[in-house]
CSV table of C-alpha atoms in Angstrom, one decimal:
chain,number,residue,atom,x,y,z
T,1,UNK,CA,-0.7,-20.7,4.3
T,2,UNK,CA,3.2,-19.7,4.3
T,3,UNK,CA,4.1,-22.5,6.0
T,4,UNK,CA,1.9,-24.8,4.2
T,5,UNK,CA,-0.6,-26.1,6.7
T,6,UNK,CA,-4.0,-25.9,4.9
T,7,UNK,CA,-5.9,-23.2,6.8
T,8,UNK,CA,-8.8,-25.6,7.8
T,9,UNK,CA,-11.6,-24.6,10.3
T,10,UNK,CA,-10.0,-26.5,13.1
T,11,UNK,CA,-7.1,-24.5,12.6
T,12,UNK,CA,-8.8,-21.3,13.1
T,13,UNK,CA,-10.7,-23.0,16.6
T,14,UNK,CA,-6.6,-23.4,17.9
T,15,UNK,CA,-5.2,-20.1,17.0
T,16,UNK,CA,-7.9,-18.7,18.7
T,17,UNK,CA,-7.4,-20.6,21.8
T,18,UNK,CA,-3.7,-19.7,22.0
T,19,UNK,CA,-4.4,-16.3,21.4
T,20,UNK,CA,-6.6,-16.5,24.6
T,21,UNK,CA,-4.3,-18.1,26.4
T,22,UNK,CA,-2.1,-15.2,26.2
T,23,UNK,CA,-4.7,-12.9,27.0
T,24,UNK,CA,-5.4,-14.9,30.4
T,25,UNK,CA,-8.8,-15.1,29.5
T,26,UNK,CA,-10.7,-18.0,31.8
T,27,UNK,CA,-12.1,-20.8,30.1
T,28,UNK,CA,-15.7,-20.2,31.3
T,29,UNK,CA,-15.6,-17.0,29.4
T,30,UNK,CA,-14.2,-18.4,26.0
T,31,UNK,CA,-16.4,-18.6,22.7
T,32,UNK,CA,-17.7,-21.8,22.0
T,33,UNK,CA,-16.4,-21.8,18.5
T,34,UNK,CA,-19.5,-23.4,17.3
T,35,UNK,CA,-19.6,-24.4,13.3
T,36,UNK,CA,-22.1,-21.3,13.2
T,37,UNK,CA,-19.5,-19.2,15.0
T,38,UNK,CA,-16.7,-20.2,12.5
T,39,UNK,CA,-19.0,-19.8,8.9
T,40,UNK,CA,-19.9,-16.2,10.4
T,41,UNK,CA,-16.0,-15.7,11.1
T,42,UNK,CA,-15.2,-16.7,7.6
T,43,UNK,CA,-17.6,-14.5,5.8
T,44,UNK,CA,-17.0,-11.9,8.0
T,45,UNK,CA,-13.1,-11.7,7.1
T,46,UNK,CA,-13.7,-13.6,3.1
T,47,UNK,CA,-11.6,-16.4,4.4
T,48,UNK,CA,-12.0,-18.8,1.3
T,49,UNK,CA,-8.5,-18.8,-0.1
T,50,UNK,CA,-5.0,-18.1,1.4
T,51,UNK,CA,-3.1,-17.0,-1.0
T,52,UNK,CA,0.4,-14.7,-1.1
T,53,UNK,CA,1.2,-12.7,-3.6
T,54,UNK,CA,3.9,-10.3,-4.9
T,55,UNK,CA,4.4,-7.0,-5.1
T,56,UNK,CA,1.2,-5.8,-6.6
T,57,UNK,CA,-1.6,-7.3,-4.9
T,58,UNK,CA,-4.3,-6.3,-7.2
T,59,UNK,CA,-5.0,-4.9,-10.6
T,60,UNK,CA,-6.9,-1.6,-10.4
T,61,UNK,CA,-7.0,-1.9,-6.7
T,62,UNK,CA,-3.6,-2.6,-6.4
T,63,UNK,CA,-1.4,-2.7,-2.8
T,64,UNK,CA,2.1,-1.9,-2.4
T,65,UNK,CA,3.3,-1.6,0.8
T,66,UNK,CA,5.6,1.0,1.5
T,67,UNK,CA,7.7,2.0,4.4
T,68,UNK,CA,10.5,4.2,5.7
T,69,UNK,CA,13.6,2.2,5.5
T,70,UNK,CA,16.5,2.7,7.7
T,71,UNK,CA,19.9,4.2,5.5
T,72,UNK,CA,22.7,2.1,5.5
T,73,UNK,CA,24.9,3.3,8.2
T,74,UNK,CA,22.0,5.1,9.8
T,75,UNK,CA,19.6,4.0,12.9
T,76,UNK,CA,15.8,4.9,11.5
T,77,UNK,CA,12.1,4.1,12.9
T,78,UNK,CA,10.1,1.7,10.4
T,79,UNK,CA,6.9,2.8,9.7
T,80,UNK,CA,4.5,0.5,7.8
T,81,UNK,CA,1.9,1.7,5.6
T,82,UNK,CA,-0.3,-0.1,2.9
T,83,UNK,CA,-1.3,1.9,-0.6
T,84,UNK,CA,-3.8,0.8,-2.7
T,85,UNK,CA,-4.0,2.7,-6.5
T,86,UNK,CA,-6.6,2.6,-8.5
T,87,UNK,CA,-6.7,4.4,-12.1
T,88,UNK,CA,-8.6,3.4,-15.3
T,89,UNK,CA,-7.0,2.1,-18.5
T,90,UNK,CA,-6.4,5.6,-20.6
T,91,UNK,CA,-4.8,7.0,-17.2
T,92,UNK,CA,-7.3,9.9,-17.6
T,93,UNK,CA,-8.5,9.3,-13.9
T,94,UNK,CA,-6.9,7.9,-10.9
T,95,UNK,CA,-8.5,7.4,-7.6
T,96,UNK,CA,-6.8,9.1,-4.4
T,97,UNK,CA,-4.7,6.7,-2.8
T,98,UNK,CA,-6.3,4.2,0.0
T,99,UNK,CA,-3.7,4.2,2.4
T,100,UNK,CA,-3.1,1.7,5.4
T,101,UNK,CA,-1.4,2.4,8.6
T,102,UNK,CA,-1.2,0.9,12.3
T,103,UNK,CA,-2.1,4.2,14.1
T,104,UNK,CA,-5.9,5.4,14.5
T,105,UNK,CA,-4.3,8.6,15.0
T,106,UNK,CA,-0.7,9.0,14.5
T,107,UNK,CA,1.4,11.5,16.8
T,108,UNK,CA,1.8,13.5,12.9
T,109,UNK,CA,-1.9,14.4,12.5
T,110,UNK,CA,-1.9,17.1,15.1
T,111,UNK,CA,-5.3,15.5,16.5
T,112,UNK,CA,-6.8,15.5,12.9
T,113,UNK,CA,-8.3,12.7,11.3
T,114,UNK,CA,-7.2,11.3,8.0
T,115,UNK,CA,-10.1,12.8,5.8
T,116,UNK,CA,-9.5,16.3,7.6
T,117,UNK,CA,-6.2,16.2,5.7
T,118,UNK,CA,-7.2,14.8,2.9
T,119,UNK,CA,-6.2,11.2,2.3
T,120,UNK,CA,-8.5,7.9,2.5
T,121,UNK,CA,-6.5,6.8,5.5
T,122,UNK,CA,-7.7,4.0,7.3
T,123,UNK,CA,-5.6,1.2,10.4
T,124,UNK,CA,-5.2,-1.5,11.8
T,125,UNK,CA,-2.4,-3.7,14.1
T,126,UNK,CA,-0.4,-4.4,11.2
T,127,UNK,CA,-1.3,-2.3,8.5
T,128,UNK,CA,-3.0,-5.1,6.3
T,129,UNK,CA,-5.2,-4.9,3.2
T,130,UNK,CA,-8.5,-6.7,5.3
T,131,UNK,CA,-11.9,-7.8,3.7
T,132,UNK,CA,-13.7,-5.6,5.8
T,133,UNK,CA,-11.5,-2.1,4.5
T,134,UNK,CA,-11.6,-3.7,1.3
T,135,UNK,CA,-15.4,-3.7,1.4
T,136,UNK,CA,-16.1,-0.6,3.2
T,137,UNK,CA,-13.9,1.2,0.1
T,138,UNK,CA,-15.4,-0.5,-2.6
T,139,UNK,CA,-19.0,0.2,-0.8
T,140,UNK,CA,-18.1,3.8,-0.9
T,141,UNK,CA,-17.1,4.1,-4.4
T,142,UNK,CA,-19.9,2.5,-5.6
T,143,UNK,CA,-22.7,4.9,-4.3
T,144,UNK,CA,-19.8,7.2,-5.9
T,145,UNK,CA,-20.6,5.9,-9.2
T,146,UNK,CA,-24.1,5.4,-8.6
T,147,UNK,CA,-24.9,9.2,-7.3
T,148,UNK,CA,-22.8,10.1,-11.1
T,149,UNK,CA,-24.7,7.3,-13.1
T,150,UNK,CA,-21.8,5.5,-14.2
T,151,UNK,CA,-20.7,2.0,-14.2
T,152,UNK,CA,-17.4,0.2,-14.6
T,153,UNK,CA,-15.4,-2.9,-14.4
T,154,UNK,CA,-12.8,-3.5,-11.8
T,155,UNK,CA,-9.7,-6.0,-12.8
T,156,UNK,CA,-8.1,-7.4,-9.9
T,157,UNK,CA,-6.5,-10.3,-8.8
T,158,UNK,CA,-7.7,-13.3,-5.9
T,159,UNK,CA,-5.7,-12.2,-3.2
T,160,UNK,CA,-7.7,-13.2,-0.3
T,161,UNK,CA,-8.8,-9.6,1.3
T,162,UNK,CA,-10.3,-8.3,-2.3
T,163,UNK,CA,-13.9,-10.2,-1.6
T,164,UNK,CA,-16.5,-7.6,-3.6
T,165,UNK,CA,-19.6,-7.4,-1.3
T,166,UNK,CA,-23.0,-8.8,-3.3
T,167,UNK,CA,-24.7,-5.6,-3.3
T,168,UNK,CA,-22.7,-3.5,-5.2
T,169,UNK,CA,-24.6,-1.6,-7.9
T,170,UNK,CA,-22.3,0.3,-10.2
T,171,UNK,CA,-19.4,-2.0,-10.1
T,172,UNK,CA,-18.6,-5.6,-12.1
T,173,UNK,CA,-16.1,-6.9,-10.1
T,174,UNK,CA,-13.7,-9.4,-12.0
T,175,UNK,CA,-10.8,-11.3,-10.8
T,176,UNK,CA,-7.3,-12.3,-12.7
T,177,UNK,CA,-6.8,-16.1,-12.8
T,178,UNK,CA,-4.3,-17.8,-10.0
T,179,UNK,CA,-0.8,-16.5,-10.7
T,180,UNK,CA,-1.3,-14.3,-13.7
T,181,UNK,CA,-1.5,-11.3,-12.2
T,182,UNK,CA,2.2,-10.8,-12.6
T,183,UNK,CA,1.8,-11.4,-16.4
T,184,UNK,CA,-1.6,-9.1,-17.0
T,185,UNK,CA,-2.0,-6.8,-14.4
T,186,UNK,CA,-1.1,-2.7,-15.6
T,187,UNK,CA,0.4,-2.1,-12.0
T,188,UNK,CA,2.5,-4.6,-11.9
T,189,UNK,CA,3.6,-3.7,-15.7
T,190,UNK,CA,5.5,-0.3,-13.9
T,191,UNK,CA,2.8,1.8,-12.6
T,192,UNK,CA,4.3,1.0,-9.0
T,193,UNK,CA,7.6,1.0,-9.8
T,194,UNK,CA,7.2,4.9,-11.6
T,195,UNK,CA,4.8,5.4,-8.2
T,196,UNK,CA,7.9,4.6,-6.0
T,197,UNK,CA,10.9,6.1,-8.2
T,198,UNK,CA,8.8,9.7,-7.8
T,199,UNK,CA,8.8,9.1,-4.1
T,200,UNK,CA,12.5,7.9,-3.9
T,201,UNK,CA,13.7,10.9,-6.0
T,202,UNK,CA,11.4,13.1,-3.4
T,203,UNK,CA,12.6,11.8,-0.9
T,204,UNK,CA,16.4,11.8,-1.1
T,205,UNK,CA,16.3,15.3,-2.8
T,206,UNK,CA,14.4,16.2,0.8
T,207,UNK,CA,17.5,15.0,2.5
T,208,UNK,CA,19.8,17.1,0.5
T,209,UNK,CA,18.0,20.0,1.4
T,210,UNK,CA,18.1,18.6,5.0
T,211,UNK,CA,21.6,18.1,4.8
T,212,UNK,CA,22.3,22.0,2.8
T,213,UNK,CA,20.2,23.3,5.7
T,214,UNK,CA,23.2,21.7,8.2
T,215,UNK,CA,20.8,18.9,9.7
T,216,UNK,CA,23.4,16.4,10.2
T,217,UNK,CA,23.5,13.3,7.9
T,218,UNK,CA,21.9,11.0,11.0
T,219,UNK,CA,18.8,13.1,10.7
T,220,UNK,CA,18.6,13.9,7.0
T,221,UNK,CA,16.5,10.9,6.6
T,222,UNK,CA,14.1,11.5,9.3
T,223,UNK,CA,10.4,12.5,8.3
T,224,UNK,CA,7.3,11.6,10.6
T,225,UNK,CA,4.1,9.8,8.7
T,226,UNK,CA,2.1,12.5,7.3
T,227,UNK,CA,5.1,14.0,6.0
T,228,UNK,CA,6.1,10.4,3.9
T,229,UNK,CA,2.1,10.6,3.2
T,230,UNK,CA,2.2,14.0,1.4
T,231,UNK,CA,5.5,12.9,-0.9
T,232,UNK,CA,3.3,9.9,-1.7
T,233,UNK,CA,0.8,12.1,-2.7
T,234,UNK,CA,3.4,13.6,-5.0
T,235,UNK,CA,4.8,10.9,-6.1
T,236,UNK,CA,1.4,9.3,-7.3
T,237,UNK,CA,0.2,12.5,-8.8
T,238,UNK,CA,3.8,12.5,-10.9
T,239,UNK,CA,2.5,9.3,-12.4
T,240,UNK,CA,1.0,10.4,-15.8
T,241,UNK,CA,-1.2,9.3,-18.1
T,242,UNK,CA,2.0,8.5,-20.2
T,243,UNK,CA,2.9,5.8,-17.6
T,244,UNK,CA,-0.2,4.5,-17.4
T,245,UNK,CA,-1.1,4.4,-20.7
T,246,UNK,CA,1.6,2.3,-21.8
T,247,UNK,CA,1.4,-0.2,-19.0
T,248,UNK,CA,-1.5,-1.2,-20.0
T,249,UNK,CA,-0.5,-1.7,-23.4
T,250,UNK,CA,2.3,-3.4,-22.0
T,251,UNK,CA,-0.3,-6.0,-20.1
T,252,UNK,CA,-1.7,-6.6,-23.6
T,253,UNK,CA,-5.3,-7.1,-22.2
T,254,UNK,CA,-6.9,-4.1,-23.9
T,255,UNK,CA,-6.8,-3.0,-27.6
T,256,UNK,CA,-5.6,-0.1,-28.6
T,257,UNK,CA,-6.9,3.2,-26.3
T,258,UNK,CA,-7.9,5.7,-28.5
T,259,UNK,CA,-9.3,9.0,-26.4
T,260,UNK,CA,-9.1,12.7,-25.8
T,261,UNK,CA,-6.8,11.4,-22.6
T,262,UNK,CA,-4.4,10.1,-25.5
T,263,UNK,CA,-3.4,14.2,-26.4
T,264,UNK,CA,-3.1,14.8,-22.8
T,265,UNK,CA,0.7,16.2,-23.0
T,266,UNK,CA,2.7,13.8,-20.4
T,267,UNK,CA,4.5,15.0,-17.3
T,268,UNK,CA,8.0,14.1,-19.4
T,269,UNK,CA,10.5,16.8,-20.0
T,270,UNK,CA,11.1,17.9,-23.7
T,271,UNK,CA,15.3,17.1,-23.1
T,272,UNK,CA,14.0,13.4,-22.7
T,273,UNK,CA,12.5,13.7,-26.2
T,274,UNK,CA,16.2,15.0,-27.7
T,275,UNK,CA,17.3,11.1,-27.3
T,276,UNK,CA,17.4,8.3,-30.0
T,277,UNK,CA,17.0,5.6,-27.7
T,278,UNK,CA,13.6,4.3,-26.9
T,279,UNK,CA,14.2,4.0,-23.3
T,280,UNK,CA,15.0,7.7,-22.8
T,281,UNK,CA,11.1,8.0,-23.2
T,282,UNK,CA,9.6,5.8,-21.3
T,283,UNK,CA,8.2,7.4,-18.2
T,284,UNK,CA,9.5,4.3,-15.7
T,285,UNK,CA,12.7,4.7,-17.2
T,286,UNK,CA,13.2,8.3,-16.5
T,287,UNK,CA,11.6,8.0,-13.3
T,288,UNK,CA,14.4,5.8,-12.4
T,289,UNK,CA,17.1,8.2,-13.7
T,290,UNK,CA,15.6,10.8,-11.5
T,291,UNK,CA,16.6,8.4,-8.5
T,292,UNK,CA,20.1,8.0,-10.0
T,293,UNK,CA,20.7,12.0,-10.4
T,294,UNK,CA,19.1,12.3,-6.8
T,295,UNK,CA,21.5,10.0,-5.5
T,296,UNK,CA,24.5,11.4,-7.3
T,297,UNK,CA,23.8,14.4,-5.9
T,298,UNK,CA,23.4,12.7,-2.2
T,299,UNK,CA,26.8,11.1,-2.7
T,300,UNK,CA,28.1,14.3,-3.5
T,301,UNK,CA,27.2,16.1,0.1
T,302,UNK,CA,29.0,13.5,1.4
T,303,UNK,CA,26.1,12.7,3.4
T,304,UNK,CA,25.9,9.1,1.4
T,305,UNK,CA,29.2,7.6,1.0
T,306,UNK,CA,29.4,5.9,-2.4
T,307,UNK,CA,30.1,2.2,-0.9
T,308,UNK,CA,27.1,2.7,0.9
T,309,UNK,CA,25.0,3.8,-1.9
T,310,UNK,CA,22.1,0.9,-3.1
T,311,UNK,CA,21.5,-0.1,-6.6
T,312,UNK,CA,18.5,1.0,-8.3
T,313,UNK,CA,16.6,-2.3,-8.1
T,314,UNK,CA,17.5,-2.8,-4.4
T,315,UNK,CA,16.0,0.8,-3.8
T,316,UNK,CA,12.9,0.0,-5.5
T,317,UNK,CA,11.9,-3.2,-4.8
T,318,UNK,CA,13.9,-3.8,-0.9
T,319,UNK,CA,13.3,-7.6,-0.1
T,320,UNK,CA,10.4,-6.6,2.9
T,321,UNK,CA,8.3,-5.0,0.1
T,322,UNK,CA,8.2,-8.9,-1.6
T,323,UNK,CA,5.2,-10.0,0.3
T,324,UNK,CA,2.1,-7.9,0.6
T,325,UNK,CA,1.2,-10.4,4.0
T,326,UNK,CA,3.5,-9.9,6.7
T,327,UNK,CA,4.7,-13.2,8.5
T,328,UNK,CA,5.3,-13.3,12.4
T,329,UNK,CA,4.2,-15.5,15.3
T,330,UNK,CA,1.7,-15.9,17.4
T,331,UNK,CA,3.4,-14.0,20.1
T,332,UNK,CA,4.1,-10.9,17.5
T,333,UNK,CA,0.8,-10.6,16.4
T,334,UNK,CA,-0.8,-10.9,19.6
T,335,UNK,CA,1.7,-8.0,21.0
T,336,UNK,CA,0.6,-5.9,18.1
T,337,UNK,CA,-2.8,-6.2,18.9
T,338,UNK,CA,-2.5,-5.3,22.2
T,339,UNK,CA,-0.1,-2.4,21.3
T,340,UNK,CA,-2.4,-0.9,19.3
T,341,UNK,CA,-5.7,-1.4,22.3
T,342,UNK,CA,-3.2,0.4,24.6
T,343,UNK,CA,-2.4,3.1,22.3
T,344,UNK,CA,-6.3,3.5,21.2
T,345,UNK,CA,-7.0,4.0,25.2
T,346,UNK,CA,-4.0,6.7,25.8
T,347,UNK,CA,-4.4,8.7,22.6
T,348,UNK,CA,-5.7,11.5,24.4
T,349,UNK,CA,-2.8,11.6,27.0
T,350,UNK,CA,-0.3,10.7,24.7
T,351,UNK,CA,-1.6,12.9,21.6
T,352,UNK,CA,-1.8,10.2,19.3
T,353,UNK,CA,-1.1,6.6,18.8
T,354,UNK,CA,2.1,5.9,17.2
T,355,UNK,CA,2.2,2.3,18.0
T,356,UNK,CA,5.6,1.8,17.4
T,357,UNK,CA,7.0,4.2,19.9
């Protein structure tokens, strides 16, 4: 645990009991929290490890959590969503984004469910990774595989949600050691940092065209869910075999990759190639640069003043993005439970279920 009480089964038997407490609900009517009750609980929700981890929280199936940040100087709703990426090691094929938000139905959809637009979209209170999403994914692909007659294997790391169900077919399931995932896994080698410099360059280059529009600067920055969802989309689809490819060289857990993916010609402009320096070609790098030239440009408007402007590493990596687990109290998680129940039983009268507003 964060705060470094082991998470024991006894543990589990009091949060439950304060969580009732704040619902009001009468001790007459209260589980029993038997020991069969608890070992159903823990297999349920893979409960056999605790463990936080950085910014990538798997290998292949790798989280990031992403979310729209308020601009310095400028008041901004926060909006939480999970991605989880998933390509194989010659960056021929990449998976379409699994993506994790709070609302069932956000206000954004227009009524439409996330497969009617065409994302894997799936929620919950606080837009966490969970056993049960993990599995239900993972499930899916497999008869995927298994309707296509192909197997793989699926490097990930032990982060605590990521527990493989034991039927799966199609797909070997193998997890990184404790605390190398940082040193081995491809995503964490710049596949998510390219991912999120092709979202930030998208991004601020939207508010510019906000701004040239004559939207004033307090608005530039606003964009509703499915809107941030569809520059993700971008953003990932920007991330080439290139990238990928050498990220995984980089990781150093594969030989050499030698396919017809390897003449695939890479979403790099030929001016990059002009350069001497090494750097210039390296997809992360220029991905970054794109950010700097989208932010020059933002500075420029006038809409960003330059003492207000963040540094490349800030943008990328903000500190709230350092823990794919979210900490908060009892009291938090409880309200964003019941948040979301409300917003669940008024989504017709509202329109959706933004749980944050």
């Amino acid at each position: 645990m964060g705060d470094g009480i082991p998470l024991t089964g006894e543990v589990l038997r009091q949060k439950w009991n304060s969580f009732a407490d704040m619902a009001g609900i009468p001790q007459d009517d209260r589980l029993k929290l038997s020991n069969g009750w608890l070992g159903r609980f823990k297999v349920r929700h893979g409960l056999r490890e605790m463990r936080r981890h950085g910014e990538a929280a798997s290998a292949n199936a790798n989280t990031v959590n992403a979310e729209r940040k308020r601009q310095a100087g400028v008041k901004g709703k926060k909006t939480r969503l999970t991605y989880a990426f998933t390509s194989n090691a010659d960056g021929s094929e990449k998976l379409q984004p699994f993506i994790i938000g709070k609302a069932a139905r956000p206000r954004a959809f227009k009524k439409k469910t996330g497969e009617q637009l065409g994302f894997y979209y799936r929620n919950n209170a606080k837009a966490w990774m969970t056993t049960y999403l993990y599995q239900e994914w993972i499930e899916q692909w497999d008869r995927e595989l298994q309707a296509k007659g192909r197997r793989i294997l699926l490097l990930q790391d032990n982060f605590s949600g990521h527990v493989p169900p034991n039927d799966l077919q199609n797909i070997r399931v193998e997890n990184f050691e404790p605390n190398l995932t940082a040193h081995v896994q491809p995503k964490d080698q710049g596949i998510i940092r390219c991912f999120k410099a092709h979202y930030r360059a998208t991004f601020i280059q939207r508010a510019i065209n906000r701004y040239d529009e004559g939207i004033t600067p307090a608005e530039i920055y606003d964009i509703d869910q499915l809107q941030a969802m569809r520059l993700a989309d971008l953003a990932w689809r920007e991330v080439d075999t290139t990238t990928i490819r050498n990220c995984w060289r980089k990781a150093g857990i594969l030989p050499d990759i030698d396919s017809p993916a390897a003449s695939t010609i890479p979403l790099i402009p030929i001016s990059s190639l002009l350069h001497d320096s090494p750097s210039e070609m390296d997809p992360v790098v220029h991905a970054e640069k794109q950010v700097e030239a989208a932010l020059d440009d933002l500075v420029a408007t006038g809409a960003l003043q330059k003492s207000n402007r963040m540094d490349i590493e800030s943008l990328l990596n903000p500190a709230e993005e350092s823990h794919v687990l979210m900490e908060g109290s009892d009291r938090e998680i409880y309200q964003s439970v019941m948040d979301a129940v409300a917003a669940r039983e008024n989504i017709e009268i509202n329109g959706g279920d933004d749980v944050d507003d």
